[in-house]
Amino acid sequence: MDDHPAAIQRRRFLQSVAVSAVLARTLLSAGEGGSAPAPIKRRESLMLEGTEFFLTLERTVVNVSGSDVLATTVNGMLPGPTLKWREGDTVTIHVTNNLPVSSSIHWHGIILPFHMDGVPDISFKGIAPGETFTYRFPVRQSGTFWYHSHTGFQEQSGVHGTLVIVPKDEDPVVSDRDYVVSLFDWSDENPEAIYRKLKLHSDYYNFNQRTAGDFISEVKSEGFWDALQHRAMWNRMRMSDRDLSDVTGYTYTYLLNGFTEAEDWHALFETGERIRLRFVNQSAMTIFDVRIPGLKMTVVAADGNPVKPVKIDEFRIAVAETYDVIVEPEERAYCIFAQSIERSGYAAATLAPRAEMHAARPAMDPPQPLTMADMGMGGMTGEGGADTGAMKCGGGMQMPKEEGKKHMWPITPLPMRRGVGTTMKAANPRYRLDDPGVGLRENGRRVLTYADLRNYYSTADAPPPDREIVLHLTGNMERYMWSINGIRYADAAPLTFHYGERLRITFVNDTMMIHPMHLHGMWSDLETGDEARLVRKHTVLVQPGSKISYRVTVNAEGAWAYHCHMLYHMPGMFRKVEVLP
Ligand SMILES: [Cu+2]
């Protein structure tokens, strides 16, 4: 047997053909057997183009995992249709609500007048059953964005879709072919039931908990007393170092463009082409780690906005983030592989020159435990050996330049409450922009971090901040309570911004979960180490036990939402923002 790469490739190809044949037989026999219903063939979501759109929200029977269940869909599709807009156009979108409950569509990351933003009780009153609401606004930006319901947990059961906006002028991203790659966590369970279970047992879906065997191996590596002390510390925090996700593959089926990995959606190409893949994380709760084994990806846009190209092997995409990448594949099949952060499952598809080719799936990486740094404790190097020292820190630690000269601008004091709702507190939170995050540390691959991101355009002319506000992300994991500054949304006064000011916002994550924070209506200009290249984002991943800062030019009147985009954190970790004249 020769081990020439072509031979290996051929063997893999034959293996993968065998896998798909077995799979096809399994699906067929399940259909013939009588007990399991034949899988309903789902079709790819349509792309709608133009300036006037008609969207209908309705209940639709879908079959994702072998059972017929009711989804809340847009035009009967899961995900909803991709809307293609053109920068400079004014779009009109008629949204008819045929659901038995109130609904809404929010245009995520789109800069628009606030009463078009689609957040019930903040921008408008919502869309009543049977009613049609017409959105109309000028499109003032381009890139990859998305839309979703902002009512209850409707996003989890299907109300979401992608926005592709073509630039008015020349696109800085040049490609021969263009695909949307949407990622989603489908559950057959009712979202309200998922939330109820989390309220009762926050670890209901978490099967990565430590075992006695783990403790024995810790004793071997750390010694008995150190191992015991670490256990005690985690117990005091009422957290586990395996708490990577609240909701997992136990209930979720991970979908790529609406398809399971077995259904294997295909992105076809001709050899030699530059292909643009527009990744959008439309999940309710799932953070994905994305790679295409054997293929380098060049990141060209983050949250719709062009960045200086970065060549990487892998990137993490938090809920609501988007990344555009360019790939130049050779004449073979590749797997687009998106594993969930806690490694309980993955979404996958095939990138290939021909439809009959099927890319083999790589093995999932093992889950990594959280470290002392993720608890906001101690420095970056080992504390009692618990920290793997995996973060590229030491002298090279990336942090905003201002850190040396504190309080260059006044910090506006905000109300803060410590109590039952805040069992966690980061004692020593750090900027960790060049930390790829738990699960991606020292994996031998070139992983994108926020420190790699630079705006494609100069931000040198942006004014310095007038003032700063500091927001703590807080919670009680055991009771599944989430809040900002220890105060849940229901008890919180709105945040006040002033029209025309430039704010610096710093988040301190006192919890051991990632919170993707999303400000509506205005951009978040992320400090990633270069003042002249602040990265323009709409959603910012705040790592556990860390802090992060960005600038906001307050240039939009009205009332806006500001919240964590983890769907089941949102009821508590939410603020209304009022922009005063
Ligand atoms: Cu959150």
Coordinates of C-alpha atoms and ligand atoms in Angstrom, one line a residue:
M1 CA 0.0 0.0 0.0
D2 CA 1.5 3.3 -0.9
D3 CA 1.0 6.4 1.2
H4 CA 1.0 8.9 -1.5
P5 CA -1.4 11.8 -0.5
A6 CA -3.6 11.0 -3.5
A7 CA -3.9 7.4 -2.4
I8 CA -4.8 8.5 1.1
Q9 CA -7.3 10.8 -0.4
R10 CA -8.8 8.0 -2.5
R11 CA -9.1 5.7 0.5
R12 CA -10.8 8.4 2.5
F13 CA -13.1 9.1 -0.3
L14 CA -14.1 5.4 -0.6
Q15 CA -14.6 5.2 3.1
S16 CA -16.8 8.2 3.1
V17 CA -18.8 6.8 0.2
A18 CA -19.4 3.6 2.3
V19 CA -20.5 5.7 5.2
S20 CA -23.0 7.6 3.2
A21 CA -24.4 4.4 1.6
V22 CA -24.9 2.9 5.0
L23 CA -26.6 6.1 6.1
A24 CA -28.9 6.1 3.1
R25 CA -29.9 2.5 3.8
T26 CA -30.6 3.4 7.4
L27 CA -32.8 6.3 6.4
L28 CA -34.7 4.1 3.9
S29 CA -35.3 1.2 6.4
A30 CA -36.6 3.7 9.0
G31 CA -39.1 4.9 6.4
E32 CA -40.2 1.4 5.4
G33 CA -40.3 0.1 9.0
G34 CA -43.6 1.8 9.8
S35 CA -42.8 2.9 13.3
A36 CA -40.5 5.7 12.4
P37 CA -42.0 8.2 9.9
A38 CA -40.2 8.8 6.6
P39 CA -38.0 11.9 7.0
I40 CA -39.6 14.9 5.3
K41 CA -37.3 16.2 2.7
R42 CA -36.5 19.7 3.6
R43 CA -35.6 22.1 0.9
E44 CA -33.0 24.8 0.9
S45 CA -34.2 28.2 2.0
L46 CA -34.8 30.6 -0.9
M47 CA -33.0 33.8 -1.5
L48 CA -35.4 36.7 -2.1
E49 CA -34.0 39.8 -3.8
G50 CA -35.4 43.3 -4.4
T51 CA -36.7 46.2 -2.5
E52 CA -40.1 44.9 -1.4
F53 CA -40.6 41.7 0.6
F54 CA -43.5 39.7 2.0
L55 CA -42.8 37.6 5.1
T56 CA -45.3 35.4 6.8
L57 CA -44.7 34.0 10.3
E58 CA -46.6 30.8 10.8
R59 CA -46.6 27.4 12.5
T60 CA -45.1 24.7 10.2
V61 CA -44.6 21.0 10.8
V62 CA -40.9 20.1 10.4
N63 CA -39.1 16.9 10.8
V64 CA -35.4 17.4 11.9
S65 CA -34.7 14.4 14.1
G66 CA -37.3 11.8 13.0
S67 CA -40.3 13.3 14.7
D68 CA -42.9 15.7 13.3
V69 CA -42.9 18.8 15.5
L70 CA -44.2 22.3 15.1
A71 CA -41.8 25.1 14.3
T72 CA -42.4 28.8 14.0
T73 CA -41.2 29.6 10.6
V74 CA -40.7 32.5 8.1
N75 CA -42.5 31.7 4.7
G76 CA -42.6 28.0 5.8
M77 CA -38.8 27.6 5.8
L78 CA -36.2 26.7 8.4
P79 CA -34.2 28.9 8.5
G80 CA -36.3 31.7 6.8
P81 CA -35.5 33.0 3.4
T82 CA -32.2 34.9 2.9
L83 CA -33.0 38.5 2.0
K84 CA -30.7 40.1 -0.5
W85 CA -30.6 43.9 -0.2
R86 CA -28.6 46.6 -2.0
E87 CA -26.9 49.4 -0.1
G88 CA -28.5 52.7 -0.9
D89 CA -32.0 51.2 -1.6
T90 CA -34.9 51.7 0.6
V91 CA -36.4 48.4 1.6
T92 CA -40.1 47.7 2.5
I93 CA -40.8 44.5 4.3
H94 CA -44.4 43.4 5.1
V95 CA -44.4 41.0 8.0
T96 CA -47.7 39.1 8.5
N97 CA -48.1 37.3 11.8
N98 CA -50.1 34.1 11.5
L99 CA -48.9 32.8 14.8
P100 CA -51.5 32.6 17.6
V101 CA -49.3 34.9 19.7
S102 CA -47.7 38.3 19.3
S103 CA -44.4 38.4 17.3
S104 CA -41.7 40.6 15.8
I105 CA -38.8 40.7 13.4
H106 CA -35.6 42.5 14.5
W107 CA -32.9 43.3 11.9
H108 CA -29.8 42.4 13.7
G109 CA -26.9 44.8 13.2
I110 CA -28.8 47.0 10.9
I111 CA -28.5 50.8 11.5
L112 CA -32.0 52.2 11.1
P113 CA -34.6 54.4 12.8
F114 CA -35.5 53.0 16.2
H115 CA -39.2 52.4 15.5
M116 CA -38.1 50.0 12.6
D117 CA -35.8 48.0 14.9
G118 CA -38.5 45.5 15.9
V119 CA -38.1 45.0 19.6
P120 CA -41.5 44.7 21.4
D121 CA -42.1 47.3 24.2
I122 CA -38.9 49.2 23.2
S123 CA -39.2 50.1 19.5
F124 CA -42.8 49.2 18.8
K125 CA -45.7 47.2 20.4
G126 CA -45.0 44.0 18.5
I127 CA -47.1 42.4 15.7
A128 CA -50.4 41.0 17.0
P129 CA -51.8 37.7 15.7
G130 CA -53.3 38.2 12.2
E131 CA -51.7 41.6 11.9
T132 CA -49.3 42.8 9.2
F133 CA -46.5 45.3 10.2
T134 CA -44.6 47.1 7.4
Y135 CA -41.0 47.9 8.0
R136 CA -39.5 50.6 5.7
F137 CA -36.0 52.0 6.0
P138 CA -33.0 53.0 3.9
V139 CA -30.1 50.5 3.7
R140 CA -27.0 52.3 4.8
Q141 CA -24.5 49.5 5.1
S142 CA -23.4 46.3 3.4
G143 CA -22.2 42.8 4.3
T144 CA -23.5 39.7 6.1
F145 CA -26.2 40.2 8.7
W146 CA -29.3 38.4 9.9
Y147 CA -32.8 38.8 11.3
H148 CA -34.8 37.1 14.0
S149 CA -37.8 37.4 16.3
H150 CA -37.3 39.4 19.4
T151 CA -40.5 38.0 21.0
G152 CA -40.2 35.3 23.8
F153 CA -38.2 32.3 22.6
Q154 CA -39.5 32.3 19.0
E155 CA -36.0 32.5 17.6
Q156 CA -35.3 29.0 19.1
S157 CA -38.2 27.4 17.2
G158 CA -37.3 28.9 13.8
V159 CA -38.0 32.6 13.3
H160 CA -34.6 33.7 11.9
G161 CA -32.8 34.1 8.5
T162 CA -29.8 35.7 6.8
L163 CA -29.4 39.2 5.3
V164 CA -26.9 39.7 2.5
I165 CA -26.3 43.3 1.6
V166 CA -24.5 44.1 -1.6
P167 CA -22.3 47.3 -1.4
K168 CA -23.1 50.3 -3.4
D169 CA -19.5 50.8 -4.5
E170 CA -16.9 48.2 -5.2
D171 CA -16.8 45.3 -2.7
P172 CA -13.4 45.1 -0.9
V173 CA -14.0 41.3 -0.8
V174 CA -13.4 39.8 -4.2
S175 CA -14.8 36.3 -4.9
D176 CA -16.0 34.0 -7.7
R177 CA -18.7 32.3 -5.7
D178 CA -20.7 33.3 -2.6
Y179 CA -22.4 31.0 0.0
V180 CA -24.3 31.7 3.2
V181 CA -23.4 29.2 5.9
S182 CA -26.0 29.6 8.7
L183 CA -25.5 27.6 11.9
F184 CA -28.4 26.8 14.2
D185 CA -29.4 24.7 17.2
W186 CA -32.7 23.0 16.6
S187 CA -34.6 21.3 19.5
D188 CA -37.7 19.2 19.3
E189 CA -38.5 20.4 22.8
N190 CA -40.6 23.4 23.4
P191 CA -38.3 26.4 24.2
E192 CA -40.4 27.3 27.3
A193 CA -39.8 23.7 28.5
I194 CA -36.0 24.1 28.0
Y195 CA -36.1 27.3 30.0
R196 CA -38.2 25.7 32.8
K197 CA -35.7 22.8 33.1
L198 CA -32.8 25.3 33.3
K199 CA -34.5 27.2 36.1
L200 CA -35.0 24.0 38.0
H201 CA -31.6 22.4 37.3
S202 CA -29.1 24.7 35.6
D203 CA -27.0 21.6 34.7
Y204 CA -29.9 19.7 33.3
Y205 CA -28.3 19.4 29.8
N206 CA -24.7 19.3 31.0
F207 CA -23.2 15.8 30.9
N208 CA -19.6 16.9 31.1
Q209 CA -19.5 17.0 34.9
R210 CA -16.4 15.7 36.7
T211 CA -16.3 12.1 37.8
A212 CA -14.5 10.3 40.6
G213 CA -12.0 9.1 38.0
D214 CA -11.3 12.7 37.0
F215 CA -10.4 13.4 40.7
I216 CA -8.1 10.5 40.9
S217 CA -6.2 11.7 37.8
E218 CA -6.1 15.2 39.2
V219 CA -4.6 13.9 42.4
K220 CA -2.0 12.1 40.3
S221 CA -1.0 15.3 38.4
E222 CA -1.5 17.9 41.2
G223 CA -1.2 16.1 44.4
F224 CA -4.0 15.4 46.8
W225 CA -4.2 18.8 48.6
D226 CA -4.0 20.9 45.5
A227 CA -6.6 18.8 43.8
L228 CA -8.9 19.0 46.8
Q229 CA -8.4 22.8 47.1
H230 CA -9.3 23.3 43.4
R231 CA -12.4 21.3 43.9
A232 CA -13.4 23.4 47.0
M233 CA -12.8 26.6 45.0
W234 CA -15.2 25.5 42.2
N235 CA -17.7 24.4 44.8
R236 CA -17.6 27.8 46.6
M237 CA -18.3 29.4 43.3
R238 CA -21.2 27.0 42.9
M239 CA -19.8 26.3 39.4
S240 CA -18.1 23.4 37.7
D241 CA -15.1 23.8 35.5
R242 CA -17.1 21.8 32.9
D243 CA -19.9 24.3 32.7
L244 CA -19.2 25.3 29.1
S245 CA -22.8 25.4 27.8
D246 CA -26.2 25.5 29.5
V247 CA -27.9 23.7 26.6
T248 CA -26.2 20.9 24.7
G249 CA -26.5 18.2 22.0
Y250 CA -28.7 16.3 24.6
T251 CA -31.6 18.3 23.2
Y252 CA -30.1 20.1 20.2
T253 CA -29.6 18.9 16.6
Y254 CA -27.1 21.2 15.0
L255 CA -28.0 22.5 11.6
L256 CA -26.1 24.0 8.8
N257 CA -28.3 26.0 6.4
G258 CA -31.2 24.0 7.9
F259 CA -29.6 20.6 7.2
T260 CA -28.3 18.0 9.6
E261 CA -24.8 16.7 9.0
A262 CA -26.3 13.4 7.7
E263 CA -28.3 15.3 5.1
D264 CA -25.0 16.9 4.2
W265 CA -25.6 20.2 2.5
H266 CA -23.2 20.8 -0.3
A267 CA -21.3 24.0 -1.4
L268 CA -20.1 23.2 -4.9
F269 CA -17.3 25.0 -6.6
E270 CA -15.0 24.8 -9.6
T271 CA -11.3 24.3 -9.0
G272 CA -9.3 27.5 -8.8
E273 CA -12.2 29.6 -7.6
R274 CA -12.1 32.0 -4.6
I275 CA -15.2 31.2 -2.6
R276 CA -16.7 33.5 0.0
L277 CA -18.5 31.8 2.9
R278 CA -20.7 34.0 5.0
F279 CA -20.9 32.3 8.4
V280 CA -23.8 33.4 10.6
N281 CA -24.5 32.0 14.0
Q282 CA -28.3 32.1 14.3
S283 CA -28.4 29.8 17.3
A284 CA -30.3 30.4 20.4
M285 CA -27.6 29.2 22.8
T286 CA -24.7 27.5 20.9
I287 CA -21.2 28.8 20.4
F288 CA -19.5 27.0 17.5
D289 CA -15.8 26.4 16.7
V290 CA -15.5 26.3 12.9
R291 CA -12.8 24.8 10.7
I292 CA -12.5 23.2 7.3
P293 CA -9.8 20.5 7.8
G294 CA -7.1 20.7 5.1
L295 CA -8.1 24.2 4.1
K296 CA -6.9 27.7 5.3
M297 CA -9.6 30.3 5.7
T298 CA -8.9 34.0 5.2
V299 CA -11.2 36.1 7.5
V300 CA -12.3 39.2 5.5
A301 CA -15.2 40.5 7.5
A302 CA -16.5 40.5 11.0
D303 CA -20.2 41.2 11.8
G304 CA -20.6 42.5 8.2
N305 CA -17.7 44.9 8.3
P306 CA -14.5 44.4 6.3
V307 CA -11.3 43.6 8.3
K308 CA -7.7 43.3 7.3
P309 CA -7.5 39.8 5.9
V310 CA -6.3 37.2 8.5
K311 CA -5.3 33.6 7.5
I312 CA -6.4 31.0 10.0
D313 CA -7.3 27.4 10.5
E314 CA -10.2 27.9 12.9
F315 CA -12.5 30.5 14.5
R316 CA -15.0 30.7 17.3
I317 CA -18.3 32.2 16.4
A318 CA -20.6 33.3 19.3
V319 CA -24.3 33.5 19.0
A320 CA -25.3 36.4 16.7
E321 CA -21.8 37.0 15.3
T322 CA -21.0 36.7 11.6
Y323 CA -17.7 36.1 9.9
D324 CA -17.0 36.1 6.1
V325 CA -14.1 34.0 5.0
I326 CA -12.4 33.3 1.7
V327 CA -11.3 29.8 0.8
E328 CA -9.5 28.5 -2.3
P329 CA -10.0 24.8 -2.3
E330 CA -8.3 22.2 -4.5
E331 CA -10.0 19.5 -6.5
R332 CA -11.3 17.4 -3.5
A333 CA -14.1 17.3 -0.9
Y334 CA -13.7 19.2 2.3
C335 CA -15.8 19.1 5.5
I336 CA -17.2 22.4 6.8
F337 CA -17.1 21.5 10.5
A338 CA -18.7 23.4 13.3
Q339 CA -18.4 21.7 16.7
S340 CA -20.3 23.1 19.7
I341 CA -18.1 24.6 22.4
E342 CA -18.8 21.9 24.9
R343 CA -18.3 19.2 22.2
S344 CA -21.7 17.5 22.5
G345 CA -22.3 17.7 18.8
Y346 CA -21.6 19.4 15.6
A347 CA -23.0 20.8 12.4
A348 CA -21.3 19.8 9.2
A349 CA -21.5 20.0 5.4
T350 CA -19.4 19.3 2.3
L351 CA -17.5 21.7 0.2
A352 CA -16.7 19.8 -3.0
P353 CA -16.4 20.1 -6.8
R354 CA -19.2 17.5 -7.4
A355 CA -22.5 16.8 -5.6
E356 CA -21.8 13.0 -5.3
M357 CA -18.6 13.7 -3.2
H358 CA -18.9 13.4 0.6
A359 CA -16.3 14.7 3.0
A360 CA -15.4 12.6 5.9
R361 CA -16.1 14.2 9.3
P362 CA -13.2 14.8 11.7
A363 CA -13.4 13.6 15.3
M364 CA -14.6 16.2 17.8
D365 CA -11.9 17.7 20.0
P366 CA -12.2 16.7 23.7
P367 CA -13.8 19.4 25.9
Q368 CA -11.3 21.5 27.9
P369 CA -12.0 22.4 31.5
L370 CA -12.2 26.1 32.5
T371 CA -9.1 27.5 34.2
M372 CA -8.5 29.9 37.0
A373 CA -8.3 32.7 34.4
D374 CA -11.8 31.8 33.3
M375 CA -12.9 32.4 36.9
G376 CA -11.3 35.9 36.8
M377 CA -8.7 34.6 39.3
G378 CA -5.0 35.3 39.4
G379 CA -2.7 36.0 36.5
M380 CA -2.3 34.3 33.2
T381 CA 0.2 31.8 34.3
G382 CA -0.5 28.7 36.5
E383 CA -1.9 29.1 39.9
G384 CA -1.3 25.8 41.6
G385 CA -1.1 24.3 38.1
A386 CA -4.7 24.7 37.4
D387 CA -4.1 27.1 34.5
T388 CA -2.6 25.3 31.6
G389 CA -0.7 28.4 30.7
A390 CA -2.1 28.0 27.2
M391 CA -2.7 31.6 26.6
K392 CA -0.1 33.5 24.7
C393 CA 0.4 36.0 27.5
G394 CA 3.5 37.1 29.3
G395 CA 5.0 40.1 27.6
G396 CA 2.9 39.8 24.5
M397 CA -0.5 40.2 26.4
Q398 CA -2.7 42.3 24.2
M399 CA -4.6 45.1 25.9
P400 CA -5.9 48.5 25.0
K401 CA -3.2 51.2 25.2
E402 CA -5.2 53.2 27.6
E403 CA -4.8 50.6 30.4
G404 CA -1.6 52.3 31.5
K405 CA -3.2 55.7 32.0
K406 CA -6.4 55.0 33.8
H407 CA -9.3 57.5 34.1
M408 CA -8.4 59.7 31.2
W409 CA -12.1 60.2 31.0
P410 CA -14.7 60.2 33.8
I411 CA -16.3 56.9 34.7
T412 CA -20.1 57.4 35.2
P413 CA -21.2 55.5 38.4
L414 CA -24.0 53.0 37.9
P415 CA -26.2 51.2 40.4
M416 CA -24.8 47.8 41.5
R417 CA -26.3 45.1 43.6
R418 CA -24.6 42.2 45.2
G419 CA -26.6 39.4 46.7
V420 CA -28.4 36.2 45.8
G421 CA -28.3 37.0 42.1
T422 CA -24.5 37.4 42.1
T423 CA -22.8 34.3 43.4
M424 CA -19.8 34.9 41.1
K425 CA -17.3 37.7 41.0
A426 CA -14.1 38.0 39.0
A427 CA -11.5 39.0 41.5
N428 CA -8.9 39.9 38.9
P429 CA -10.5 40.2 35.5
R430 CA -8.1 40.8 32.6
Y431 CA -8.2 41.8 29.0
R432 CA -7.7 38.5 27.2
L433 CA -8.0 39.5 23.5
D434 CA -5.4 37.1 22.3
D435 CA -6.8 34.1 24.3
P436 CA -8.6 31.9 21.8
G437 CA -10.8 30.7 24.7
V438 CA -11.5 27.5 26.5
G439 CA -11.6 24.6 24.1
L440 CA -9.3 26.2 21.6
R441 CA -6.1 26.6 23.6
E442 CA -3.0 24.9 22.4
N443 CA -4.8 22.7 19.8
G444 CA -2.0 23.1 17.3
R445 CA -4.1 25.1 14.9
R446 CA -4.0 28.8 14.1
V447 CA -7.1 30.0 15.8
L448 CA -8.5 33.5 15.2
T449 CA -8.7 35.8 18.3
Y450 CA -10.1 39.3 18.7
A451 CA -6.4 40.5 18.9
D452 CA -6.0 39.5 15.2
L453 CA -8.9 41.8 14.0
R454 CA -8.1 45.2 12.5
N455 CA -10.6 47.4 10.7
Y456 CA -10.2 47.4 7.0
Y457 CA -10.7 51.2 7.1
S458 CA -8.9 53.7 9.3
T459 CA -10.6 54.8 12.5
A460 CA -7.9 57.4 13.3
D461 CA -10.3 60.2 13.0
A462 CA -12.7 58.8 15.6
P463 CA -12.9 61.1 18.6
P464 CA -11.6 60.0 22.0
P465 CA -14.3 58.9 24.6
D466 CA -16.1 61.6 26.6
R467 CA -16.8 59.2 29.4
E468 CA -16.8 55.5 30.3
I469 CA -19.4 53.2 31.8
V470 CA -18.5 49.8 33.3
L471 CA -21.1 47.0 33.1
H472 CA -20.6 43.8 35.1
L473 CA -22.1 40.7 33.7
T474 CA -23.4 38.8 36.7
G475 CA -25.4 35.8 37.7
N476 CA -26.2 32.9 40.0
M477 CA -25.6 29.8 37.9
E478 CA -27.2 27.5 40.4
R479 CA -30.5 29.3 40.2
Y480 CA -30.1 30.2 36.6
M481 CA -30.4 33.9 37.3
W482 CA -28.7 36.4 35.0
S483 CA -28.3 40.1 35.4
I484 CA -26.2 43.2 34.6
N485 CA -24.6 44.9 37.7
G486 CA -26.5 42.3 39.8
I487 CA -29.8 43.8 38.7
R488 CA -32.1 41.9 36.4
Y489 CA -33.9 43.6 33.5
A490 CA -37.3 43.8 35.3
D491 CA -35.8 45.8 38.2
A492 CA -33.4 48.0 36.2
A493 CA -33.7 51.6 35.2
P494 CA -32.8 52.3 31.6
L495 CA -29.2 53.3 30.7
T496 CA -28.9 56.9 29.6
F497 CA -26.8 57.8 26.6
H498 CA -26.6 61.4 25.2
Y499 CA -26.9 62.1 21.5
G500 CA -23.6 63.1 20.0
E501 CA -21.3 61.7 22.7
R502 CA -18.6 59.1 22.3
L503 CA -18.8 56.5 25.0
R504 CA -16.3 53.9 26.2
I505 CA -18.1 50.8 27.5
T506 CA -16.2 48.2 29.5
F507 CA -17.7 44.8 30.3
V508 CA -16.4 42.8 33.2
N509 CA -17.6 39.2 33.1
D510 CA -18.1 38.0 36.7
T511 CA -19.4 34.7 35.5
M512 CA -17.8 31.6 34.0
M513 CA -19.9 31.7 30.8
I514 CA -19.4 33.5 27.6
H515 CA -21.9 36.3 27.0
P516 CA -22.2 37.7 23.5
M517 CA -23.3 41.3 24.2
H518 CA -25.3 43.1 21.5
L519 CA -26.1 46.8 21.4
H520 CA -28.9 47.8 19.0
G521 CA -28.9 50.8 16.8
M522 CA -25.3 51.8 17.1
W523 CA -21.9 50.2 16.4
S524 CA -19.6 48.8 19.0
D525 CA -16.0 49.8 17.9
L526 CA -13.9 47.2 19.6
E527 CA -10.5 48.0 21.1
T528 CA -8.3 45.2 19.8
G529 CA -4.9 46.9 20.2
D530 CA -4.8 49.4 17.4
E531 CA -6.5 52.8 18.0
A532 CA -6.4 53.6 14.3
R533 CA -8.2 50.3 13.3
L534 CA -11.0 49.8 15.9
V535 CA -13.1 46.8 14.8
R536 CA -16.7 47.6 14.0
K537 CA -19.0 44.9 15.5
H538 CA -22.6 44.5 16.6
T539 CA -22.0 41.6 18.9
V540 CA -19.0 41.2 21.2
L541 CA -18.1 37.9 22.9
V542 CA -17.1 38.6 26.5
Q543 CA -14.9 35.7 27.8
P544 CA -15.5 34.2 31.3
G545 CA -13.7 36.1 34.0
S546 CA -12.4 38.7 31.6
K547 CA -13.0 42.3 30.6
I548 CA -13.3 44.0 27.2
S549 CA -13.8 47.5 26.0
Y550 CA -15.3 49.2 23.0
R551 CA -16.4 52.7 21.9
V552 CA -19.8 53.7 20.9
T553 CA -20.7 56.9 18.9
V554 CA -24.1 57.8 20.1
N555 CA -25.7 58.8 16.8
A556 CA -29.1 57.3 16.9
E557 CA -32.1 58.8 18.6
G558 CA -34.7 56.8 20.5
A559 CA -34.9 53.7 22.7
W560 CA -32.7 50.6 22.1
A561 CA -32.2 47.2 23.5
Y562 CA -28.8 46.1 24.9
H563 CA -28.5 42.5 25.9
C564 CA -26.7 39.2 26.0
H565 CA -27.7 37.2 22.9
M566 CA -27.8 33.8 24.7
L567 CA -31.6 33.4 24.5
Y568 CA -32.1 32.0 28.0
H569 CA -29.9 34.6 29.6
M570 CA -31.8 37.4 27.9
P571 CA -34.7 37.7 30.3
G572 CA -32.3 38.9 33.0
M573 CA -29.2 40.1 31.2
F574 CA -30.8 43.0 29.4
R575 CA -31.1 46.8 29.5
K576 CA -33.1 49.4 27.8
V577 CA -31.0 52.2 26.4
E578 CA -32.5 55.7 26.1
V579 CA -30.7 58.2 23.9
L580 CA -31.5 61.6 25.2
P581 CA -31.0 64.8 23.0
Ligands
CU1 CU -25.3 35.6 28.6

